[in-house]
Tab-separated table of C-alpha atoms in Angstrom:
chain	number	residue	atom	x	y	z
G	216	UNK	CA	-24.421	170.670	153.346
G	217	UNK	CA	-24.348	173.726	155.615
G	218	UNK	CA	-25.328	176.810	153.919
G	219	UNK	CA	-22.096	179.594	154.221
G	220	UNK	CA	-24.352	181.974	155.773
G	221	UNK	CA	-26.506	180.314	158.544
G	222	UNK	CA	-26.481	181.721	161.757
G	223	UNK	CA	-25.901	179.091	163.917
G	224	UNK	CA	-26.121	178.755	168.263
G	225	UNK	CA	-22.996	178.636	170.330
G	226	UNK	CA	-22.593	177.755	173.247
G	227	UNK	CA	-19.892	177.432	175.738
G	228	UNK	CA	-18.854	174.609	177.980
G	229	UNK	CA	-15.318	173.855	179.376
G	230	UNK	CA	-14.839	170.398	180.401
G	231	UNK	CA	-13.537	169.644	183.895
G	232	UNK	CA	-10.298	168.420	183.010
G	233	UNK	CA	-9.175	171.471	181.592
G	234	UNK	CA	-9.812	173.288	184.797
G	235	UNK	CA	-8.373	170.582	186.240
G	236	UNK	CA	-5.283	171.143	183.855
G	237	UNK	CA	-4.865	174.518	184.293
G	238	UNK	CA	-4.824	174.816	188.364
G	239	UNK	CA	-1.989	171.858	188.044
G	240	UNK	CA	0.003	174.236	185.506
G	241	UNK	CA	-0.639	177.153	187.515
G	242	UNK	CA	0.808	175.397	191.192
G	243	UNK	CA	3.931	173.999	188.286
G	244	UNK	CA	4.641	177.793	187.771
G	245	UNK	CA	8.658	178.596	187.954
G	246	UNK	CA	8.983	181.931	188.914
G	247	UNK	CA	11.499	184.596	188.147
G	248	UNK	CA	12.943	186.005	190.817
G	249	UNK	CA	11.858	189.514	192.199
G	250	UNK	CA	12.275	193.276	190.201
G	251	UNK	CA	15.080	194.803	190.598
G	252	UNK	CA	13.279	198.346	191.342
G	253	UNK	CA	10.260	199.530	193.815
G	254	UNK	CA	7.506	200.304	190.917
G	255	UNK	CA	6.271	198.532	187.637
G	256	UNK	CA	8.913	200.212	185.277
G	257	UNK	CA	10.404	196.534	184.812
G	258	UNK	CA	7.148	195.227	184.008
G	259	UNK	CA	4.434	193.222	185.803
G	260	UNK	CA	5.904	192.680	189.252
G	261	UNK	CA	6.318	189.294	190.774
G	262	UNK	CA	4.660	190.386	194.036
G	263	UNK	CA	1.296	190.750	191.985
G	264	UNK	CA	2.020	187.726	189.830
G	265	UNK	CA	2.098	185.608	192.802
G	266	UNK	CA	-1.075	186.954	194.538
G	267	UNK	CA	-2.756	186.611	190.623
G	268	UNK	CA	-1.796	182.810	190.501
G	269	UNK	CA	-2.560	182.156	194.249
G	270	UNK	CA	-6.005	183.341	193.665
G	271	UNK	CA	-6.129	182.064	190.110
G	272	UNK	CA	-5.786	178.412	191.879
G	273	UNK	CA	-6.955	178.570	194.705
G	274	UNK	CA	-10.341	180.722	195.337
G	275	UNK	CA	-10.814	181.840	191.481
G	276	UNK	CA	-14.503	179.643	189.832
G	277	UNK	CA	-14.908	179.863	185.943
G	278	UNK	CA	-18.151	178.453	186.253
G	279	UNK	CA	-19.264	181.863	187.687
G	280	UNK	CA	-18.624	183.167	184.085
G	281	UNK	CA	-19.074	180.192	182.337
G	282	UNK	CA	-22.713	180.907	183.268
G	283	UNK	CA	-22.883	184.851	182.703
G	284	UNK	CA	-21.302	184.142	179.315
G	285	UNK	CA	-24.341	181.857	178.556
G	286	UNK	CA	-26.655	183.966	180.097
G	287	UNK	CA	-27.132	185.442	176.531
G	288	UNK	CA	-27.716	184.413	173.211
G	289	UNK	CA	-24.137	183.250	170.865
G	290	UNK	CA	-24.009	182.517	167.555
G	291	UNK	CA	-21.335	181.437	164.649
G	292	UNK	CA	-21.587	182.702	161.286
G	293	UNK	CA	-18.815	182.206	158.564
G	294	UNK	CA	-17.764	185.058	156.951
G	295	UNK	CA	-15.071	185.618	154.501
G	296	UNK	CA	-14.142	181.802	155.055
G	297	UNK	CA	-13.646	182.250	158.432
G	298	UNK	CA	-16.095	181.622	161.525
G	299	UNK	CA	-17.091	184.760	163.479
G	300	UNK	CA	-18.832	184.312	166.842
G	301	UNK	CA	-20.952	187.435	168.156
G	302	UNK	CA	-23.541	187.544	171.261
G	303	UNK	CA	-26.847	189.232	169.789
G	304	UNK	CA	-29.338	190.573	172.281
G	305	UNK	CA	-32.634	191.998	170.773
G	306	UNK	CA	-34.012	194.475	173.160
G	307	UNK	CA	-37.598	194.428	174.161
G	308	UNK	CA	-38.253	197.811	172.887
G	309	UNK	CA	-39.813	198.807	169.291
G	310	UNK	CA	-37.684	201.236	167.817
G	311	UNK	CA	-34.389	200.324	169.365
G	312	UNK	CA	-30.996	201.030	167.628
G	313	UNK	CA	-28.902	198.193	166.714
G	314	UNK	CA	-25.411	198.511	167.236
G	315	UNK	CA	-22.146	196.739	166.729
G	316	UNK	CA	-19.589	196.815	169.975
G	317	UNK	CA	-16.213	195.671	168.874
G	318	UNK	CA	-13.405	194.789	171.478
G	319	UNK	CA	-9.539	194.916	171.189
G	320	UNK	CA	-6.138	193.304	172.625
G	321	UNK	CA	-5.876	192.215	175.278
G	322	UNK	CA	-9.938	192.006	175.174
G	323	UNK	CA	-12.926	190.081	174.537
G	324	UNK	CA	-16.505	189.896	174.715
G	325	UNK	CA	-15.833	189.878	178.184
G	326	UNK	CA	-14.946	193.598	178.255
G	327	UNK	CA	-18.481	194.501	177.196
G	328	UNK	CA	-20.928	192.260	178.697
G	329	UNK	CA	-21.299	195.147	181.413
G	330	UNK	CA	-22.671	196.724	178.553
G	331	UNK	CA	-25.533	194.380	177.596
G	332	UNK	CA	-28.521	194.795	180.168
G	333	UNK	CA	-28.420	198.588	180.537
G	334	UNK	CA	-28.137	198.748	176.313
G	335	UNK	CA	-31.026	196.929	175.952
G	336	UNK	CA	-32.971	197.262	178.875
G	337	UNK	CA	-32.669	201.083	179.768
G	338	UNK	CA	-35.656	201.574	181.722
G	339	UNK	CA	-33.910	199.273	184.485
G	340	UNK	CA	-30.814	201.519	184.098
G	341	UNK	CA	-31.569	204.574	184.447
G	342	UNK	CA	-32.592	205.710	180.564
G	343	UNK	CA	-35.711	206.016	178.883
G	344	UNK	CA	-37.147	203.195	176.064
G	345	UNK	CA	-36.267	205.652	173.447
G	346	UNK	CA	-32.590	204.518	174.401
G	347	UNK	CA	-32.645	201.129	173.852
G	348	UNK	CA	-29.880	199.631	171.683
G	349	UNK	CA	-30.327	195.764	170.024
G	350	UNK	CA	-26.286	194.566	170.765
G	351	UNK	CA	-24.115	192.816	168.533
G	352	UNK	CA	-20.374	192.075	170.274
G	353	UNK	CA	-18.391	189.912	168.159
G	354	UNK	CA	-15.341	188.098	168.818
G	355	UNK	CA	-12.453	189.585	166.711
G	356	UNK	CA	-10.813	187.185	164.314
G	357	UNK	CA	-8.119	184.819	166.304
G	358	UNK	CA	-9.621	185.864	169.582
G	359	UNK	CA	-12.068	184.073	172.049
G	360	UNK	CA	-14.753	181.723	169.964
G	361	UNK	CA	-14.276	183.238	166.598
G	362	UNK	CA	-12.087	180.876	164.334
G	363	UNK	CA	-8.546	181.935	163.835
G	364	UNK	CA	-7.300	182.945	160.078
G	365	UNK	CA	-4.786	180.498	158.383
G	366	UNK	CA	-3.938	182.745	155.873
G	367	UNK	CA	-2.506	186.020	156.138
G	368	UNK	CA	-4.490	189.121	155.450
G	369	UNK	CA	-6.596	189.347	158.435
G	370	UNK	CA	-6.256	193.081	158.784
G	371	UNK	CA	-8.576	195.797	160.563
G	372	UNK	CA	-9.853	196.613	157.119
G	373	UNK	CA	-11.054	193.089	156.216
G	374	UNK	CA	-12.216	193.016	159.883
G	375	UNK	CA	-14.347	195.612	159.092
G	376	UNK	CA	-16.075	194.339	156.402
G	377	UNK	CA	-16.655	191.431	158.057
G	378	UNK	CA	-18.289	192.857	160.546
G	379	UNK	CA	-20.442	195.386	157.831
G	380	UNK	CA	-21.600	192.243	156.259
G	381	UNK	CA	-22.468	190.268	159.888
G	382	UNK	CA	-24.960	193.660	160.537
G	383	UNK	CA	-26.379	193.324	157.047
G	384	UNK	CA	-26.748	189.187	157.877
G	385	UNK	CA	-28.603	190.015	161.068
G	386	UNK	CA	-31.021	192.053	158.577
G	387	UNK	CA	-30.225	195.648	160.359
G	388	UNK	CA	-30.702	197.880	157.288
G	389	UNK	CA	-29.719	201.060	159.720
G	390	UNK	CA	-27.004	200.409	162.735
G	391	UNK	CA	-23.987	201.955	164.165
G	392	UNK	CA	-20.914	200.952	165.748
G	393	UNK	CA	-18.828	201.716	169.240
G	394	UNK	CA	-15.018	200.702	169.771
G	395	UNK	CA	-12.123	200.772	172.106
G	396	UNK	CA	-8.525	199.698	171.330
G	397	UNK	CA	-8.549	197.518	168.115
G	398	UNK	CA	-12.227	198.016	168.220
G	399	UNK	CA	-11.644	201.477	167.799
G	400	UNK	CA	-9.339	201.244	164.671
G	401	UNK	CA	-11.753	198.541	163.467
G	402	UNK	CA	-15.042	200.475	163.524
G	403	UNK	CA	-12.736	203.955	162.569
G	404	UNK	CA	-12.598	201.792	159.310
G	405	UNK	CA	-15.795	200.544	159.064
G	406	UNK	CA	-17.021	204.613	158.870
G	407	UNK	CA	-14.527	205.237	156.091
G	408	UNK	CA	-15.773	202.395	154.338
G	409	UNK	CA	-18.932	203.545	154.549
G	410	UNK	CA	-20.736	200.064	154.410
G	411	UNK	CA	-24.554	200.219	153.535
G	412	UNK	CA	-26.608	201.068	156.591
G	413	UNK	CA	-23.819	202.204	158.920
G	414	UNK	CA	-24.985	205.992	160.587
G	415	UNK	CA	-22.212	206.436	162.392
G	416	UNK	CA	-19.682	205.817	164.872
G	417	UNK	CA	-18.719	205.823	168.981
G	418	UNK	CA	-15.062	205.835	169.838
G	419	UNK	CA	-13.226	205.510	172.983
G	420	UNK	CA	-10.251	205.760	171.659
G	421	UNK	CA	-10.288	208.535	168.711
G	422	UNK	CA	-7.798	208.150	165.015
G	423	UNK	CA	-7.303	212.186	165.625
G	424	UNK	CA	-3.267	212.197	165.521
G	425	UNK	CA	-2.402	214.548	162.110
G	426	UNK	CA	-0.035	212.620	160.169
G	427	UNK	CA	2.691	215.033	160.938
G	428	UNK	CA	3.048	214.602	164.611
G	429	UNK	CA	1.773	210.985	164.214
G	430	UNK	CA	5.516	210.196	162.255
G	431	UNK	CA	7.011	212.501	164.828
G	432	UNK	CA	5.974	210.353	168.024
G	433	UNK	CA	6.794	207.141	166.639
G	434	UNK	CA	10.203	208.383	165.121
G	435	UNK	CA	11.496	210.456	168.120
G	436	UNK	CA	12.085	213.594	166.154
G	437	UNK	CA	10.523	216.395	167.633
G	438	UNK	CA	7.266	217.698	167.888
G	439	UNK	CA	6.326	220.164	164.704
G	440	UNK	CA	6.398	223.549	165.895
G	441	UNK	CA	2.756	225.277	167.033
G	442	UNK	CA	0.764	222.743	168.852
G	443	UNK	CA	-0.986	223.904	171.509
G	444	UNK	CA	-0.526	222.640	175.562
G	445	UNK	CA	-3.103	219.849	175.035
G	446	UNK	CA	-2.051	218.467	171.640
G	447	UNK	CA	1.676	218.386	173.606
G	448	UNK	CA	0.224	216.103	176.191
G	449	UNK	CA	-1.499	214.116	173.823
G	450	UNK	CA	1.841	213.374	172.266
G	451	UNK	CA	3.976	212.845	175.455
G	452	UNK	CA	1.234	210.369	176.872
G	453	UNK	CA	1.540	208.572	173.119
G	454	UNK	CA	5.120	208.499	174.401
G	455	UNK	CA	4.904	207.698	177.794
G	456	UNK	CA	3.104	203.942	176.804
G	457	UNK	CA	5.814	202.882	175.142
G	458	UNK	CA	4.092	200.348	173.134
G	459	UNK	CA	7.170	197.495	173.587
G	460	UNK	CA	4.446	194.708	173.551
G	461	UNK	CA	3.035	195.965	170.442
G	462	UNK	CA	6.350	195.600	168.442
G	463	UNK	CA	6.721	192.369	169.591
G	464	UNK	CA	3.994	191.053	168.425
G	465	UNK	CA	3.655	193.443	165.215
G	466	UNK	CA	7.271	191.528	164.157
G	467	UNK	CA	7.128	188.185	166.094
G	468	UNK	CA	4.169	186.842	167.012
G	469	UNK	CA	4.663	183.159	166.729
G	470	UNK	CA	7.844	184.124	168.945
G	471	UNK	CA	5.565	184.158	171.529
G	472	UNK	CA	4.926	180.627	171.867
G	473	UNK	CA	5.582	180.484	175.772
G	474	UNK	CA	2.134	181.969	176.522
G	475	UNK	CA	0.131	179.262	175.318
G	476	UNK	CA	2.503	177.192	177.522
G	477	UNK	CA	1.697	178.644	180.449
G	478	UNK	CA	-0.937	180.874	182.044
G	479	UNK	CA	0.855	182.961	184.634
G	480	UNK	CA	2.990	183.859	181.565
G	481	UNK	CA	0.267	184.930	179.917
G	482	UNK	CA	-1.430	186.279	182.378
G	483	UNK	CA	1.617	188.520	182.772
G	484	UNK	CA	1.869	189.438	179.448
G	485	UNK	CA	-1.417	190.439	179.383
G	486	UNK	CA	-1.822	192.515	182.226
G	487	UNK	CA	0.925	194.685	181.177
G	488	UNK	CA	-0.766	196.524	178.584
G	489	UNK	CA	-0.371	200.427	179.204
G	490	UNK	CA	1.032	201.838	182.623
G	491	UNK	CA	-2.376	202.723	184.126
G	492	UNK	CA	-4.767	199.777	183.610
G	493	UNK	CA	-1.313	197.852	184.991
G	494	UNK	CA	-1.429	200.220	187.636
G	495	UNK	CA	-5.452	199.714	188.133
G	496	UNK	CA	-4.674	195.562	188.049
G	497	UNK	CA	-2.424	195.927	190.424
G	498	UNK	CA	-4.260	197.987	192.946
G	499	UNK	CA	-7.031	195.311	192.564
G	500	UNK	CA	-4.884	192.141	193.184
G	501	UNK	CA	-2.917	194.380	195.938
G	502	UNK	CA	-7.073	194.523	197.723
G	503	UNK	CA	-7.616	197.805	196.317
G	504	UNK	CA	-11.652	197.494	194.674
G	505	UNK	CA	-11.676	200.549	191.899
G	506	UNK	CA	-12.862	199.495	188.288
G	507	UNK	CA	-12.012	196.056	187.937
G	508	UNK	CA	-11.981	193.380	189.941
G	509	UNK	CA	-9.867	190.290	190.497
G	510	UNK	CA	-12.705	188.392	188.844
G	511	UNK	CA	-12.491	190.802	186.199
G	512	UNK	CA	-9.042	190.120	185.001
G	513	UNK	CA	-9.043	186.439	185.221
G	514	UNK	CA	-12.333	185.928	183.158
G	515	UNK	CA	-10.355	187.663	180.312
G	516	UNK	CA	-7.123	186.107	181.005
G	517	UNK	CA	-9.026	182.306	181.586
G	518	UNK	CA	-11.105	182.938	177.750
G	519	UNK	CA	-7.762	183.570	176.327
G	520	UNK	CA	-6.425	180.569	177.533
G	521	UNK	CA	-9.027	178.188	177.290
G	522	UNK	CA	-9.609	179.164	174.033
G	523	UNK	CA	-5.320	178.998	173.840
G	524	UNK	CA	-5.708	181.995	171.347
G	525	UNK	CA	-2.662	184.097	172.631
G	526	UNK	CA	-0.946	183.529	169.141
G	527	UNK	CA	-3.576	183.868	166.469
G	528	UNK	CA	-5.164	187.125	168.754
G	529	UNK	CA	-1.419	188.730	168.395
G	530	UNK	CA	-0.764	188.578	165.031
G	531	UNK	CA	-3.478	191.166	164.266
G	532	UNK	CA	-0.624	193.593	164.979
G	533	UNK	CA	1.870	192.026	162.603
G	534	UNK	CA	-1.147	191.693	159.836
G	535	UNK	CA	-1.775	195.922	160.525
G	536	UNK	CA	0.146	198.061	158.037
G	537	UNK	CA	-1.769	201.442	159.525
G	538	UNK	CA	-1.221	204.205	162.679
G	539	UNK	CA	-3.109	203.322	165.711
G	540	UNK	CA	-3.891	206.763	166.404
G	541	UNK	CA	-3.884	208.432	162.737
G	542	UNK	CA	-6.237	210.581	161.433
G	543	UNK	CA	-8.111	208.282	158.365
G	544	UNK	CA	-10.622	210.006	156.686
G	545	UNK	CA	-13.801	209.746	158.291
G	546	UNK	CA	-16.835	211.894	156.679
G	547	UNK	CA	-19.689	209.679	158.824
G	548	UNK	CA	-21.604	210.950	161.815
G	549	UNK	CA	-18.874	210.527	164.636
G	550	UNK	CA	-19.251	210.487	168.567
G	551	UNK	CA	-16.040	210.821	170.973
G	552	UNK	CA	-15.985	210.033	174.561
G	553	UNK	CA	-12.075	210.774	176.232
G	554	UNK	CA	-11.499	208.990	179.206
G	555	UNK	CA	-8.701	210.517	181.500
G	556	UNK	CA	-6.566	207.200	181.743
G	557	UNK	CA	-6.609	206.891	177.965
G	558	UNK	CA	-3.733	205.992	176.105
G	559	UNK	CA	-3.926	209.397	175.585
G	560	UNK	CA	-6.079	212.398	176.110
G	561	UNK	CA	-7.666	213.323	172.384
G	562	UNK	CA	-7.291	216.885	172.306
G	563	UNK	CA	-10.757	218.478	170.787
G	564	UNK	CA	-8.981	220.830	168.407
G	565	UNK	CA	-7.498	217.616	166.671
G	566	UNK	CA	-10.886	215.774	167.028
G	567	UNK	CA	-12.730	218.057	165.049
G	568	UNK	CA	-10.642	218.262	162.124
G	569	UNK	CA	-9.967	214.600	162.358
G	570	UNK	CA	-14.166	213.894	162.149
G	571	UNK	CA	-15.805	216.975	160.179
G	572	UNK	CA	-19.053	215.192	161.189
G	573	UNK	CA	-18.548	215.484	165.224
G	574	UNK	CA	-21.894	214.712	167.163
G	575	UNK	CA	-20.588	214.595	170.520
G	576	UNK	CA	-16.964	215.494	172.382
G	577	UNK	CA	-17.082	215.014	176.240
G	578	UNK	CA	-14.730	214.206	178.661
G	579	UNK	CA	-14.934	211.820	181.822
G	580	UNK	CA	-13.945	212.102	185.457
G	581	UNK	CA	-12.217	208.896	185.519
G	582	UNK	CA	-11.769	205.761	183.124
G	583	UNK	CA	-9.047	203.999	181.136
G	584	UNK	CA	-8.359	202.415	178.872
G	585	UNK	CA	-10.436	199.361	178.781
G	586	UNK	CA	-13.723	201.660	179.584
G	587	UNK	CA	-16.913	199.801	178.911
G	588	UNK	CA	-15.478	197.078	181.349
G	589	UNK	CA	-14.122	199.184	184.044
G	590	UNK	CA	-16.744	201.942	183.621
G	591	UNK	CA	-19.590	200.845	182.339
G	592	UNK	CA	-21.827	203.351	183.486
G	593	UNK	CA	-20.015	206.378	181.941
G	594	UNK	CA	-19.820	204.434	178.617
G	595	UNK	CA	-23.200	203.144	178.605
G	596	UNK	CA	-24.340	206.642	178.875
G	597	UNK	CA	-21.742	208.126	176.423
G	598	UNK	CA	-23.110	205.634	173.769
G	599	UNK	CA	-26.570	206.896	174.464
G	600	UNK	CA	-25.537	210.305	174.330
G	601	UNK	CA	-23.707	210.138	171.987
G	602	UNK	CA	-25.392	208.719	169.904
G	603	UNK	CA	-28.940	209.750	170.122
G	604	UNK	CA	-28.860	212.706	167.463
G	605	UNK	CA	-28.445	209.236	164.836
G	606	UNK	CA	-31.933	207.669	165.693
């Protein structure tokens, strides 16, 4: 009988006819016909769609990730009942930090794998030994190679814990923990939950939003009165995103059974995120190299359909009952990098009232949303500046 907690190797390998299976279903594709308008305010436009799937069938190899992904060490743990899969990669230096990276939606492991070598192995990249990081990425529950709940009450809270207790499995007795998207909210929990050994916290994506204008931007009443210029912006970009794919799967996830049908569907789905990463995608698939390539996209896109979790990865939003962006208490050590294609720009009057325990506040030159994969050299050095008053 397996013991609960064993730490066992993954590895991955997608048989042929799969491949095979999906270049068929991408060639089958019925398409819609073309927007009705001259930018992306309809959505993902067919023009890119077409050039995505052309590529997709045609010139695009999974075996070029396939072989980056097991590159590095994976394991499977079970956790709360459920199986979570995480890469760990020890770094070859004595006193290095270990730290948690946690990914969001529409992410995966593959968002932070840029992040890996010049974590652990600074002295190639630019840092000293006294920055080197041992990195733990797991796969959030319901996405990529981490099992998918059957129950309900999968939430970023329980998430958290899980991932408290993986650190404490993995025998770190002092670690801390970066995030993006639902990563963000996730480890933005994790510090307000204070589990044993956790110093403190990275963010890309900061809970500063006071309550106040938090119920103001999501109800459409106005703004309270006497916020300053920045904490305005911060509320129209909040605004701007829209959020429509959020509230379909926050309501009706299972609704969405068409994207496990077919992968240009979900590709398009997918892609259409927040108007700037679309915007970035679309430059790239248009020839445009900035950020992230075609390559890029369709390793995320391909994991999510190979590992047909576009269902079980969605209903994380219907299982959340908190604020993306609301402040939530956090008293630990907290480090903030703002990237200028955010979802929005966290203003650092808000961000030091939201974390009384600020270590770090900087802003970036460029970067999006989905920062440790399209920049990973700003974020790899945010985390180790950031972070380096915690060692």
């Amino acid at each position: 009988m397996t013991n609960p907690q064993s730490i066992r190797p993954f590895h991955v390998n997608v048989p042929e006819a799969e491949l095979t299976e999906l270049r068929n279903r991408i060639l089958a594709t019925r398409w819609p016909e073309k927007e009705t308008v001259s930018d992306q305010s309809q959505g993902t436009q067919l023009e890119t769609m077409q050039e995505l799937a052309r590529y997709w069938a045609n010139e695009y190899d999974w075996r070029k990730v396939e072989a980056k992904i097991n590159a590095v060490p994976h394991f499977l743990t079970e956790i709360d009942g459920l199986d979570i899969h995480f890469i760990h990669v020890r770094s070859k230096h004595e006193n290095a930090m270990p730290i948690l990276i946690a990914h969001g939606w529409p992410g995966s492991i593959i968002e932070q794998m840029k992040l890996i070598e010049p974590l652990t192995n600074p002295t190639e990249h630019g840092g000293n030994a006294s920055d080197a990081f041992h990195v733990v990425i797991p796969s959030m529950p319901g996405y990529g190679y981490s099992g998918k709940p059957t129950t309900t009450g999968w939430d970023p809270a329980r998430i958290a814990r899980a991932y408290g207790e993986l650190m404490t499995r993995l025998g770190y007795e002092k670690y801390v923990a970066q995030g993006g998207d639902w990563g963000a909210i996730v480890v933005d929990a994790m510090a307000v939950q204070e589990p044993k050994g956790l110093l403190g916290i990275h963010t890309n994506m900061a809970k500063v939003i006071p309550a106040d204008v938090d119920a103001a931007i999501w109800s459409g009443n106005p703004l309270p009165a006497g916020l300053s210029d920045e904490e305005i912006k911060a509320c129209e970009q909040v605004r701007e995103n829209k959020f429509y794919y959020a509230f379909i799967m926050g309501t009706r996830p299972q609704t969405l059974t068409g994207l496990v049908d077919s992968p240009v569907g979900l590709a398009a789905f997918m892609l259409d995120h927040d108007w700037k990463s679309l915007a970035l995608i679309t430059r790239s698939f248009a020839g445009i190299q900035e950020g992230l390539s075609r390559d890029d996209v369709l390793d995320n896109i391909t994991l999510f359909w190979f590992t047909n979790s576009a269902i079980s990865a969605a209903r994380i939003y219907w299982e959340n009952k908190t604020s993306f962006f609301a402040v939530q208490g956090v008293k630990l050590p907290v480090a903030v990098s703002v990237f200028p294609d955010e979802l929005f720009e966290a203003p650092k009057s808000w961000t030091e009232k939201a974390y009384p325990n600020l270590i770090h506040y900087n802003r970036l030159p460029k970067g999006g949303h989905f920062a440790a994969w399209e920049q990973p050299e700003y974020m790899t050095e945010e985390i180790r500046t950031g972070l380096r008053s915690l060692r």
